[in-house]
XYZ file of C-alpha atoms in Angstrom:
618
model
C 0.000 0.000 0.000
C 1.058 3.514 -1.360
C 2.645 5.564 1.911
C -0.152 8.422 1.477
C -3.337 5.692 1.265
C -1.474 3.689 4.353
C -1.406 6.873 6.406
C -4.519 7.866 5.769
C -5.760 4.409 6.229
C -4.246 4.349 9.607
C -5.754 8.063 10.098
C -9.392 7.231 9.887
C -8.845 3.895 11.763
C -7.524 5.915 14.641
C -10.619 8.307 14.622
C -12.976 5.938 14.387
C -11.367 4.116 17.557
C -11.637 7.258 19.436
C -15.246 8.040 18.643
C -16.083 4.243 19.747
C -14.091 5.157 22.631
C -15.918 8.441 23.393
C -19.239 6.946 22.422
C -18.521 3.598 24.898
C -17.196 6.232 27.681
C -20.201 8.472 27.375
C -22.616 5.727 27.766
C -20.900 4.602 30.527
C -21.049 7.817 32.046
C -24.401 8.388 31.551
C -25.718 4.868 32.513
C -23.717 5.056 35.806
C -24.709 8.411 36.953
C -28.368 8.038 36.114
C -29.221 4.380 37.096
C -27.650 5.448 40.735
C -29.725 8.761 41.095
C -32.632 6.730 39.510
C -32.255 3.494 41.398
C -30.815 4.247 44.800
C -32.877 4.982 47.764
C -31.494 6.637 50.719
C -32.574 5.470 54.551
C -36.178 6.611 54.175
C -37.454 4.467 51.203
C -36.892 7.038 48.637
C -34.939 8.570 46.189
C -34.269 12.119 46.076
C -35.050 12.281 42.709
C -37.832 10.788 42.380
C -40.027 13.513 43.612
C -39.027 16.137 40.778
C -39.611 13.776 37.975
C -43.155 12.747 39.565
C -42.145 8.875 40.231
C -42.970 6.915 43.562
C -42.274 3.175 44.395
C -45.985 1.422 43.954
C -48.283 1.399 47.199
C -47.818 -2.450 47.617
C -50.090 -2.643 50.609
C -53.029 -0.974 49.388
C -52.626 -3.259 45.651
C -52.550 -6.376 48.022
C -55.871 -5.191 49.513
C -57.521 -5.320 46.010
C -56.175 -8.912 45.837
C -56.401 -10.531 49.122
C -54.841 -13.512 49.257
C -55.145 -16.688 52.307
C -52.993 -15.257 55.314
C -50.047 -17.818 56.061
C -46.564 -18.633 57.089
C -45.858 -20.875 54.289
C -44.460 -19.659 50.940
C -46.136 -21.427 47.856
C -42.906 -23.460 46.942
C -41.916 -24.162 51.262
C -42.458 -27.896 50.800
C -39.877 -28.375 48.015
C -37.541 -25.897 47.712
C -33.974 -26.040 49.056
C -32.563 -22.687 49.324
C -28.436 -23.103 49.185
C -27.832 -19.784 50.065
C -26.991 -19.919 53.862
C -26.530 -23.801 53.800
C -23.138 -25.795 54.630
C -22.694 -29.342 53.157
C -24.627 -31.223 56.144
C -27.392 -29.247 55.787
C -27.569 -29.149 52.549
C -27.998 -32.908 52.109
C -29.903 -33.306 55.557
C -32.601 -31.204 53.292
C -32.424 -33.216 50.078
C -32.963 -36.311 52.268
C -35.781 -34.783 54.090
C -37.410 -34.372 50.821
C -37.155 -37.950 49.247
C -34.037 -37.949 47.614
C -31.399 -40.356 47.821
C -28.173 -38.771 48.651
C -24.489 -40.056 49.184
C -22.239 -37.746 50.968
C -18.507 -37.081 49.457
C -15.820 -39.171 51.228
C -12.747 -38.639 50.135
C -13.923 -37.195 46.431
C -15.407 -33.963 45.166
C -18.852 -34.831 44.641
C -22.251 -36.083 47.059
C -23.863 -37.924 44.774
C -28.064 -37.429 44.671
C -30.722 -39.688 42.852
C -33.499 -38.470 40.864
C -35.920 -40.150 37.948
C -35.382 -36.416 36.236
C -32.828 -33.455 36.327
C -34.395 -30.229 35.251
C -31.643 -27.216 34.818
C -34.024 -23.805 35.149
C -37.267 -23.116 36.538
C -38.677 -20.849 33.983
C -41.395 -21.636 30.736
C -40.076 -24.776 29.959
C -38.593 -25.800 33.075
C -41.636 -25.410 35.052
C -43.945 -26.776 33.190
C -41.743 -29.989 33.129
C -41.138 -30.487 36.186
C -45.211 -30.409 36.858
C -46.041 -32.861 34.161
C -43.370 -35.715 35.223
C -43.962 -35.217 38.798
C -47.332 -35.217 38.265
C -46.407 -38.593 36.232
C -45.157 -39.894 39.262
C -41.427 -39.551 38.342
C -39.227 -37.894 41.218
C -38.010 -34.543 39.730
C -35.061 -32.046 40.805
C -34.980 -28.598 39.387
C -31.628 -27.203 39.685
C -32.247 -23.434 39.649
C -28.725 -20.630 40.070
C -31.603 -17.876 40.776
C -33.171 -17.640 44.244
C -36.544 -18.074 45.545
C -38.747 -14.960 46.146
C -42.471 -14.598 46.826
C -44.525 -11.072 46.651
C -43.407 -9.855 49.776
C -39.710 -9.912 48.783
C -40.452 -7.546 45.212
C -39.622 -3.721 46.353
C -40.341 -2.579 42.816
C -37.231 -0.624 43.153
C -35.629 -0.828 39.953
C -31.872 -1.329 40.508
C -31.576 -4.082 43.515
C -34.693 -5.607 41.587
C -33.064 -6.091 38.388
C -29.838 -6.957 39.936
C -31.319 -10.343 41.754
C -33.812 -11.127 38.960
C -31.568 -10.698 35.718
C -29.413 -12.262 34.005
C -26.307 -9.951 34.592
C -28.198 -7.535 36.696
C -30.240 -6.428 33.680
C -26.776 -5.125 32.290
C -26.511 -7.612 29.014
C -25.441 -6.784 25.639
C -24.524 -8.307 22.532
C -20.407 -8.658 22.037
C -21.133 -6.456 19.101
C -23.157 -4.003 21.145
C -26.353 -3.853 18.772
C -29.000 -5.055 21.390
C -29.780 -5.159 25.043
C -30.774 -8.371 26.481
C -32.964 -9.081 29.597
C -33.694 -12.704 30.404
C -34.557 -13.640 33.986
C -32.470 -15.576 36.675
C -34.711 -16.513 39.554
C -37.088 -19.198 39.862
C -40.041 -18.867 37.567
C -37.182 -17.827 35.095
C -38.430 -15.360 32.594
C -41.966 -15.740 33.691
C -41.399 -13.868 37.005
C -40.463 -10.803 35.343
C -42.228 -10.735 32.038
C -44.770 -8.352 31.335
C -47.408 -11.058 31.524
C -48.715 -11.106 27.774
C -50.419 -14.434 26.860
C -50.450 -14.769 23.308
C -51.157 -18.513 21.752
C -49.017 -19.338 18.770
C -50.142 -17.522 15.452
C -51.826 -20.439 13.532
C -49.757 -19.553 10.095
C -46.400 -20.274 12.181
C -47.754 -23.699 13.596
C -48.601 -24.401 9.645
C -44.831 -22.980 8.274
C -43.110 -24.802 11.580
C -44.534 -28.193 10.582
C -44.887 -28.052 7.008
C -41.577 -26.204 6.267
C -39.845 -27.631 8.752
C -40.716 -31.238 9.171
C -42.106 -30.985 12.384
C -45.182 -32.344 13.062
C -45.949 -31.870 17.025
C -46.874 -28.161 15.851
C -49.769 -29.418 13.448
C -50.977 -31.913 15.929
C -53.775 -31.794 17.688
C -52.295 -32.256 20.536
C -50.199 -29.506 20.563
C -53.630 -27.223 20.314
C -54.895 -29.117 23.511
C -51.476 -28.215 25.025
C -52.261 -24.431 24.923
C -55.765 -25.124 26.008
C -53.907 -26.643 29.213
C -51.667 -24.118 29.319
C -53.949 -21.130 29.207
C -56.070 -22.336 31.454
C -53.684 -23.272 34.494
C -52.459 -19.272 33.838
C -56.375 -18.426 34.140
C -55.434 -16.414 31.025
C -57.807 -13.614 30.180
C -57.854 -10.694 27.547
C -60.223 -9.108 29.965
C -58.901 -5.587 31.476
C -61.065 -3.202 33.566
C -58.708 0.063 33.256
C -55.945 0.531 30.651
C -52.785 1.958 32.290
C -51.429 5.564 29.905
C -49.197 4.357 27.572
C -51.710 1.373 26.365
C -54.251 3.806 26.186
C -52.232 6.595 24.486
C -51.985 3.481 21.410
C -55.424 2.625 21.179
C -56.549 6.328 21.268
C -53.694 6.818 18.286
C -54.592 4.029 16.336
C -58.461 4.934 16.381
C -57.859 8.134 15.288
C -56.123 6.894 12.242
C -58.696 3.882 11.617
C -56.109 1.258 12.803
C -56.787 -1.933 14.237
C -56.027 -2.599 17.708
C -55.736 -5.931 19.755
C -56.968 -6.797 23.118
C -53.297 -8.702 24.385
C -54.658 -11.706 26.749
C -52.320 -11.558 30.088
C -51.817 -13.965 32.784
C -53.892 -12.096 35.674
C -57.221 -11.022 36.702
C -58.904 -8.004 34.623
C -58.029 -5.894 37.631
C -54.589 -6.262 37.377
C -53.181 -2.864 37.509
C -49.569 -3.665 38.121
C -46.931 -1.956 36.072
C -43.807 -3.398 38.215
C -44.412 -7.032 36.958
C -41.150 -7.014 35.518
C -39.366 -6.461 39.005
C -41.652 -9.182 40.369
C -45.037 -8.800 40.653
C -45.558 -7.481 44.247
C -49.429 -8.537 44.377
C -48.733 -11.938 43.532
C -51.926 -11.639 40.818
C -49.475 -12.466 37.893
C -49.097 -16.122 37.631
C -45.488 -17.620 36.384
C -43.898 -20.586 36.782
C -43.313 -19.709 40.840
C -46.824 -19.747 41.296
C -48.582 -22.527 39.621
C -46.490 -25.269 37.371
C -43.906 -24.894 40.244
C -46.668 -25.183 42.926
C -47.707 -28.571 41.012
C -44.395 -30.019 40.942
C -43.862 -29.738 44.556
C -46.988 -30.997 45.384
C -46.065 -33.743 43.815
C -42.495 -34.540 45.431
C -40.044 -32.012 42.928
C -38.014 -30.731 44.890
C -36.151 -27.235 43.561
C -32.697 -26.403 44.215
C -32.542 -22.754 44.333
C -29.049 -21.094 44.275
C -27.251 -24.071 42.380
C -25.752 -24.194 38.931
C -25.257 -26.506 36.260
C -22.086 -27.002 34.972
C -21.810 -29.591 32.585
C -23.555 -32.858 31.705
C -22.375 -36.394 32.474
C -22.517 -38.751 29.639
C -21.626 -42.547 28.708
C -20.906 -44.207 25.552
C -23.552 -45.150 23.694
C -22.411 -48.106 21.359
C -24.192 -45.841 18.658
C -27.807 -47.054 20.271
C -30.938 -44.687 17.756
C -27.627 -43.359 15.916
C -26.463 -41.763 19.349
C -23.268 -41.946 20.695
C -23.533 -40.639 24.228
C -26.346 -40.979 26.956
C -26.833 -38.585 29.552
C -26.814 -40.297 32.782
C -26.822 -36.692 34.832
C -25.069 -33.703 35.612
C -22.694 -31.981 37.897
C -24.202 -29.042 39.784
C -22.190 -26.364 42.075
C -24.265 -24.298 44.999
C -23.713 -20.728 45.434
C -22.628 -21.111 48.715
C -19.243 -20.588 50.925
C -20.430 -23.152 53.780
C -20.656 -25.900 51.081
C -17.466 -27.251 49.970
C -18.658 -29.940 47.577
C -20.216 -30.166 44.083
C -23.199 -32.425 43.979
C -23.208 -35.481 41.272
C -26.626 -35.488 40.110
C -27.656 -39.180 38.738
C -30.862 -38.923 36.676
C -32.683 -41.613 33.874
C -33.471 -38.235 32.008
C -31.880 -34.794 32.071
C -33.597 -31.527 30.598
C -32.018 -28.518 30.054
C -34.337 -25.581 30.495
C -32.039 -22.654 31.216
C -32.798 -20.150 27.972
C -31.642 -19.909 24.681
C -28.769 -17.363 26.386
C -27.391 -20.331 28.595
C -28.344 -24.163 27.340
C -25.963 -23.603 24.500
C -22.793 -23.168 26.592
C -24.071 -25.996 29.239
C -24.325 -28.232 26.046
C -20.901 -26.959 24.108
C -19.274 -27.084 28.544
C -20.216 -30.820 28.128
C -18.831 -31.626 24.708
C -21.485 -31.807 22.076
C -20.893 -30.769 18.551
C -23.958 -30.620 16.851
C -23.518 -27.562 14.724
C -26.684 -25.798 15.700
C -26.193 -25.384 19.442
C -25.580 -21.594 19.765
C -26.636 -20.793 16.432
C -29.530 -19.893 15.147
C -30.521 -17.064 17.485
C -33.566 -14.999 17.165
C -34.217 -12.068 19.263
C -37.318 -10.224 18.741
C -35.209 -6.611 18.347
C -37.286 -3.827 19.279
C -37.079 -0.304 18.535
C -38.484 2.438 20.775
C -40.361 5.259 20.085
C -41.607 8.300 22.613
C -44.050 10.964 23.102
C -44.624 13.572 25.357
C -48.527 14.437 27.016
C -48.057 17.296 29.335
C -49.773 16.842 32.398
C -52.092 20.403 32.426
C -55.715 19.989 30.865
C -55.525 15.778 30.742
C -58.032 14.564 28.744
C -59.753 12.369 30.606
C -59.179 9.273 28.220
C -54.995 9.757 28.758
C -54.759 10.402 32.354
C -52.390 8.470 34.370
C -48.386 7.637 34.345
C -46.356 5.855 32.481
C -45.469 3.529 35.039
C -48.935 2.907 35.365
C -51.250 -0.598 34.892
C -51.000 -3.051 32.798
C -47.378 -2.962 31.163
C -49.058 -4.889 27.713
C -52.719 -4.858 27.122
C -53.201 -3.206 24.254
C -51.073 -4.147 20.397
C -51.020 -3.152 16.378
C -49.907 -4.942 14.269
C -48.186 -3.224 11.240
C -47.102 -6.214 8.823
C -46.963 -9.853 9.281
C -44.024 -9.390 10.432
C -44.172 -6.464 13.016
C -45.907 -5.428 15.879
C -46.362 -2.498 18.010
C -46.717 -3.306 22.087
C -45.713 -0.854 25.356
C -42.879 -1.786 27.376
C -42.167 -1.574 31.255
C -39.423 1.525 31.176
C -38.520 2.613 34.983
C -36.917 5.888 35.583
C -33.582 4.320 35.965
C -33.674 2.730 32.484
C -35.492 5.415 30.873
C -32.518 7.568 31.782
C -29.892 5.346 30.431
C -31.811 5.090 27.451
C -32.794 9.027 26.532
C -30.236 10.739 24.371
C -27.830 13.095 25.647
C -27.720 16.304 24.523
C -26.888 18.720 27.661
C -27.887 18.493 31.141
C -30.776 20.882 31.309
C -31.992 18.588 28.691
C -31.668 15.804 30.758
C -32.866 17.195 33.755
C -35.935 18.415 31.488
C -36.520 14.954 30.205
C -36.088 13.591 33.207
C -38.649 15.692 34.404
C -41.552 14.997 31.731
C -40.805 10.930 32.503
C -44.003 10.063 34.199
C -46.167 11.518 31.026
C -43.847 9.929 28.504
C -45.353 7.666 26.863
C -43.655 4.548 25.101
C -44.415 2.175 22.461
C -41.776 -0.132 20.494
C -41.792 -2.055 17.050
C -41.109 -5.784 17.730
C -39.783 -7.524 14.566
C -40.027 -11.254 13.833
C -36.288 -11.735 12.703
C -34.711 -13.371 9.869
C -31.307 -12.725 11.356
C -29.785 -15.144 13.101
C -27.618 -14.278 16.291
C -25.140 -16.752 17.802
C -23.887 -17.605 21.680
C -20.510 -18.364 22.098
C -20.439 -18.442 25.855
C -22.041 -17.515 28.873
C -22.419 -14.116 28.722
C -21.136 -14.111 25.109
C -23.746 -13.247 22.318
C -23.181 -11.779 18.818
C -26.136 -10.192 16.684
C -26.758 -8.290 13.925
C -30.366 -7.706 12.502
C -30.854 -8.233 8.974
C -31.630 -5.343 6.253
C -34.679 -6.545 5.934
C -35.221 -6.876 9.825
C -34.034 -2.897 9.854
C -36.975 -2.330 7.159
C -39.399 -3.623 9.226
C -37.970 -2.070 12.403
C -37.951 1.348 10.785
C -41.635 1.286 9.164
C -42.385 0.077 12.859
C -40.765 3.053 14.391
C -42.564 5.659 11.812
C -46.016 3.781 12.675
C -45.206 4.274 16.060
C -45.059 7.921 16.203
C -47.939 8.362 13.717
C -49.738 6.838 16.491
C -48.687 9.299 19.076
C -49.127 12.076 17.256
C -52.811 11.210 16.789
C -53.064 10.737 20.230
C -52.338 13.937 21.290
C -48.495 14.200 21.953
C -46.799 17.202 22.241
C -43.832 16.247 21.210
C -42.218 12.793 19.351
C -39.113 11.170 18.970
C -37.033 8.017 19.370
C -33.163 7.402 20.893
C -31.181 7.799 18.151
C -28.271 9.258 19.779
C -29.026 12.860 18.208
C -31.536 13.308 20.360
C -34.155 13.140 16.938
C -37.794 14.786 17.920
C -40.607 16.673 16.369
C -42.760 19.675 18.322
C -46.136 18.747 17.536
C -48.169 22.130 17.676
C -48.982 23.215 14.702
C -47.458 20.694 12.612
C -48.426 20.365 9.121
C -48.746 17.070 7.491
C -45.721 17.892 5.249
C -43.772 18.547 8.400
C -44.418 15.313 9.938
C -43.747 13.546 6.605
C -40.559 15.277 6.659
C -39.629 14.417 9.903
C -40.638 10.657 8.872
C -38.336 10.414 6.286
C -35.422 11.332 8.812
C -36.472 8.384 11.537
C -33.814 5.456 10.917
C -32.682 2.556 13.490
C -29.407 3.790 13.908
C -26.659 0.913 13.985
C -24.674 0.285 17.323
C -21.937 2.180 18.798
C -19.791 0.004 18.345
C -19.851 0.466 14.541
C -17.613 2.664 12.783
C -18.342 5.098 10.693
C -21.594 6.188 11.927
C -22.375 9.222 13.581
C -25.468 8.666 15.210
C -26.002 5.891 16.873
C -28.509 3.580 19.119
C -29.713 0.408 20.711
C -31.836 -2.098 20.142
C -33.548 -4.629 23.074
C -34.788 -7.971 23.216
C -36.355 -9.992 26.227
C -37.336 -12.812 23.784
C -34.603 -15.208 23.135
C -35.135 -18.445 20.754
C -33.656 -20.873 18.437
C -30.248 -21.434 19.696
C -30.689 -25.384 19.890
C -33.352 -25.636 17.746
C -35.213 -28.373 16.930
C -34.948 -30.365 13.430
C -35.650 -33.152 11.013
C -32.075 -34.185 10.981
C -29.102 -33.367 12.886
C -27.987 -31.494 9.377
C -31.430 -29.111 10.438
C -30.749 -28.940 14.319
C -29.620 -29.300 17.645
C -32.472 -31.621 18.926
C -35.208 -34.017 17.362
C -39.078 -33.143 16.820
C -39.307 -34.794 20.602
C -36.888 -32.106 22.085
C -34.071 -35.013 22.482
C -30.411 -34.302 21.216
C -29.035 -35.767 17.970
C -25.931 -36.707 20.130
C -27.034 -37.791 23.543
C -30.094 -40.128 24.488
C -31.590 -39.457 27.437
C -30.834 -35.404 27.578
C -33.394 -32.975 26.273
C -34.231 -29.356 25.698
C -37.389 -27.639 26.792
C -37.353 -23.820 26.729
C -37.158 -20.961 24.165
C -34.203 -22.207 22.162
C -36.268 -25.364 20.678
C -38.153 -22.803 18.624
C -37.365 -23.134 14.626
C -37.791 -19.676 13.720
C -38.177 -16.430 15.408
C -42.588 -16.796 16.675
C -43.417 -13.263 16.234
C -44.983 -12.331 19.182
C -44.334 -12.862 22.737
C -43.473 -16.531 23.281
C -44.507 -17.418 26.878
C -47.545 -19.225 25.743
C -45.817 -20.967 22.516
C -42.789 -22.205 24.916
C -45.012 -23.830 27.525
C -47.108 -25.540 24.999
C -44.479 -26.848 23.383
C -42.741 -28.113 27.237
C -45.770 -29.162 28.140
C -46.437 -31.241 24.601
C -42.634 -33.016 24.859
C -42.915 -33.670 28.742
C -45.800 -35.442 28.428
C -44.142 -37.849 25.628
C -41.150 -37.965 27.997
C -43.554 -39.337 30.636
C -44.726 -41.952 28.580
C -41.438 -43.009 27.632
C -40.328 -43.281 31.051
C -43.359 -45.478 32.121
């Protein structure tokens, strides 16, 4: 290379490092400062802050009064959980014992050795709904959870200790490539603890293209429809709601004005349920995950759930090549997250499951040695794409009153193409302030002050692009140019719709602060200001000067299932290619991206390949 193109090679390379690096070290800033001010609270139960920007921490006792519950001692999950926690080794296996399980203590080796019929690793969609059908079966089942156990009364509904215990990473996940923010949940209940409680069966034209496209034929079965019956109806799920919290009612209002359609979204609680802190938990204990219903079952039923434990890695034999498998999984190895116990348990099981996400069943699998080409790939995320708008607070209208933190977190949805949707999200002040573009401090401070009538709504995508996990922890994505079509015709639907309802001012988080002052505006002015909206690629990327990021608390697809092991990870049964006797059953069986929030698709699905696993073991 010429000296004069090598020089100036090296000249833009070094500019572009030290915009990522100012970019990175802004964010940083930014999320730091703001998620303390926004998160902390000081000896009296609040924050400082929160009074100027109109937030306060949910009454808790007066919601609990609309949903009175049967006073007692005993926590839903007492009779089978094992919290690890504060336990030494004794203890620890005096407990197991106690609760029907064989155990051997360690002598002179690493390991106490514990007997089950089945192994479950995580407690969430698939997980829980597992463990109730094969204990229910009559099989003796262990759910190794790494979360911890919490009931209604633990949930604060303040935002940074909350997402701290109940997320993966404390809520602080992103892609290696920095495109996308993940939140999954670690707790037990997984996911289902802290999702925003929508209840949507599987769209009948993805059943059709996962079975006839794919060679899969538990989603055209008719038992698979009886599965979300079952489903649906142990979540008592209803599309039912007596009062629409703001920023649902700021996208109906929107899309009537412009002659949109608008869905009802079915949710997992009563038509009173007026909770917007679901995703830190819900503190009324009227949302119903995992924690308080399949869970419930199990136990009931002898599971017992190891809370504060983690899977490490899967314990397999030879084979002789038995159903063109080489390997059978006879159990796993398990460490407790606790000082006083010195030993990893040796968990001996006639089936294992691994139900831990499509963020962490890929590295348990790849920690254990299998090689099937489609664990970790495969990844679909859902991205999503926010857009705001602004309702001052004088002269309400009476059909927009509230705040944003308000009610139901998803109740209300539009759906803009077959492949995109528009839904609300849960955004507390902490996040909204990481997430709001910075262009000066009175800025801030002014945005920070119209927070409680800002109303959100996001385009969801149903991806083509496929995302990969390397690792714990370690997840690359890019969306697709068509997934950035979609995204972006989202985005510009979104703010239509909040400029018909009302808002006084529009914009998204593209890191130049993009926005539009509604008074007055023309229609050629809002077109204009249209054409501008993009989805911004991530900092991370050079060569961009505006920047932002996208989100995802949908994960699927990372050991999907197949035909053939040249198609995926697992069979149509949810058993690996590689291993007999080990199976997944969560969000990364899923064959394609769903398109719409997948609690009710994931648990069907658990629920159809647990009960064939029952069978099998009878």
């Amino acid at each position: 290379m010429p000296v004069g193109r090598r020089e100036e090679a090296l000249r833009r390379w070094t500019k572009a490092r030290w915009l990522i690096l100012v970019k990175i070290a802004f964010a940083i800033v930014k999320s730091l400062c703001f998620n303390v001010f926004y998160t902390k609270v000081v000896e009296n139960s609040e924050n400082p802050c929160w009074k100027a920007t109109g937030f306060s921490v949910p009454n808790v006792k007066e919601q609990r009064k609309k949903h009175p519950t049967e006073a007692t001692t005993l926590r839903p999950l007492d009779s089978g959980v094992v919290e690890t926690r504060e336990l030494d080794d004794a203890a620890l296996l005096t407990s197991l014992a106690e609760k029907g399980l064989a155990v051997k203590p360690a002598t002179s080796g690493d390991y106490h050795a514990v007997e089950c019929d089945v192994a479950i690793v995580g407690s969430g969609c698939g997980g829980g709904v597992a463990a109730a059908v094969l204990a229910s079966a009559g099989h003796k089942v262990l759910v190794v959870e790494k979360g911890d156990y919490f009931t209604p009364d633990d949930y604060s509904s303040v935002e940074g200790p909350s997402m701290e215990r109940l997320y993966e990473q404390g809520g602080i996940f992103c892609t290696s490539n920095v495109t996308t923010v993940l939140y999954a949940g670690t707790t037990v209940g997984g996911g289902s603890a802290v999702n925003w409680s929508a209840s949507i069966r599987t769209p009948r034209e993805i059943l059709q293209e996962w079975s006839r496209d794919h060679g899969l034929p538990v989603f055209g079965s008719a038992a698979y429809v009886q599965a979300m019956d079952a489903v649906c109806a142990r979540l008592a799920v209803t599309d039912g709601c007596r009062e629409e919290g703001f920023q649902n009612k700021v996208v109906r209002r929107g899309c009537e004005a412009l002659g949109l359609p608008v869905d009802r979204v079915p949710r997992n609680s009563s038509e009173g349920h007026h909770c917007g802190s679901c995703y830190l938990g819900c503190p009324t204990g009227d949302k119903r995950g995992t924690d308080t219903t399949w869970l419930v079952d199990a136990v009931e039923h002898g599971a017992v759930i190891l809370a504060g434990c983690k899977a490490e890695r899967l314990i397999f034999q030879n084979n002789s090549g038995k159903n063109g498998r080489s390997k059978k999984c006879v159990g796993l190895v398990a460490t407790c997250m606790s000082n006083g116990i010195t030993k990893k348990l040796r968990i001996e099981a006639k089936v294992s499951i691994s139900a831990c996400g499509a963020l962490m069943t890929p590295p348990l699998l790849r920690n254990s040695g299998l090689r099937n080409r489609h664990v970790g790939r495969n990844l679909h995320l859902h991205p999503v794409s926010m857009a705001w708008g602004y309702f001052p607070d004088t002269n309400q209208e009476p059909q927009l009153t509230g705040k944003c933190y308000e009610g139901g977190i998803i109740t209300s949805m539009h759906r803009v193409t077959e492949r995109t949707i528009i839904e609300t999200p849960a955004l507390g002040p902490g996040a909204f302030a990481s997430l709001v573009p910075w262009e000066s401090g009175r800025d801030m401070k002014e945005r920070m002050r119209r927070y409680t009538r800002t109303a959100h709504a996001f385009a969801l995508v149903r991806d083509h692009a496929a995302g990969s996990v390397y690792g714990e922890g370690r997840v690359h994505y890019s969306p697709s140019r068509g997934d950035i079509e979609e995204l972006r015709d989202g985005l510009r639907r979104a703010l239509r719709i909040m400029v018909a309802s009302g808002a006084a001012e529009v914009g998204t988080h593209r890191s130049d602060g993009l926005r539009l002052r509604c008074k007055g505006v023309q229609d050629k002015d809002l077109e204009a200001f249209l054409d501008e909206v993009t989805v911004a690629r991530g900092p991370m990327q050079p060569g961009t000067d505006t920047w932002a990021l996208l989100c995802s608390a949908h994960q699927m697809g990372s050991c999907r299932m197949g035909s053939s092991p040249k198609e995926g990870a697992v069979d149509g049964r949810g058993e690996s290619w590689e291993a007999e006797g080990l199976y997944v059953c969560d969000g990364s069986l899923l064959p394609t991206a769903v398109g719409v929030n997948p609690m009710i698709t994931i648990q069907s699905l658990a629920y159809c390949l647990s009960m064939d696993i029952a069978e099998s073991l009878a």
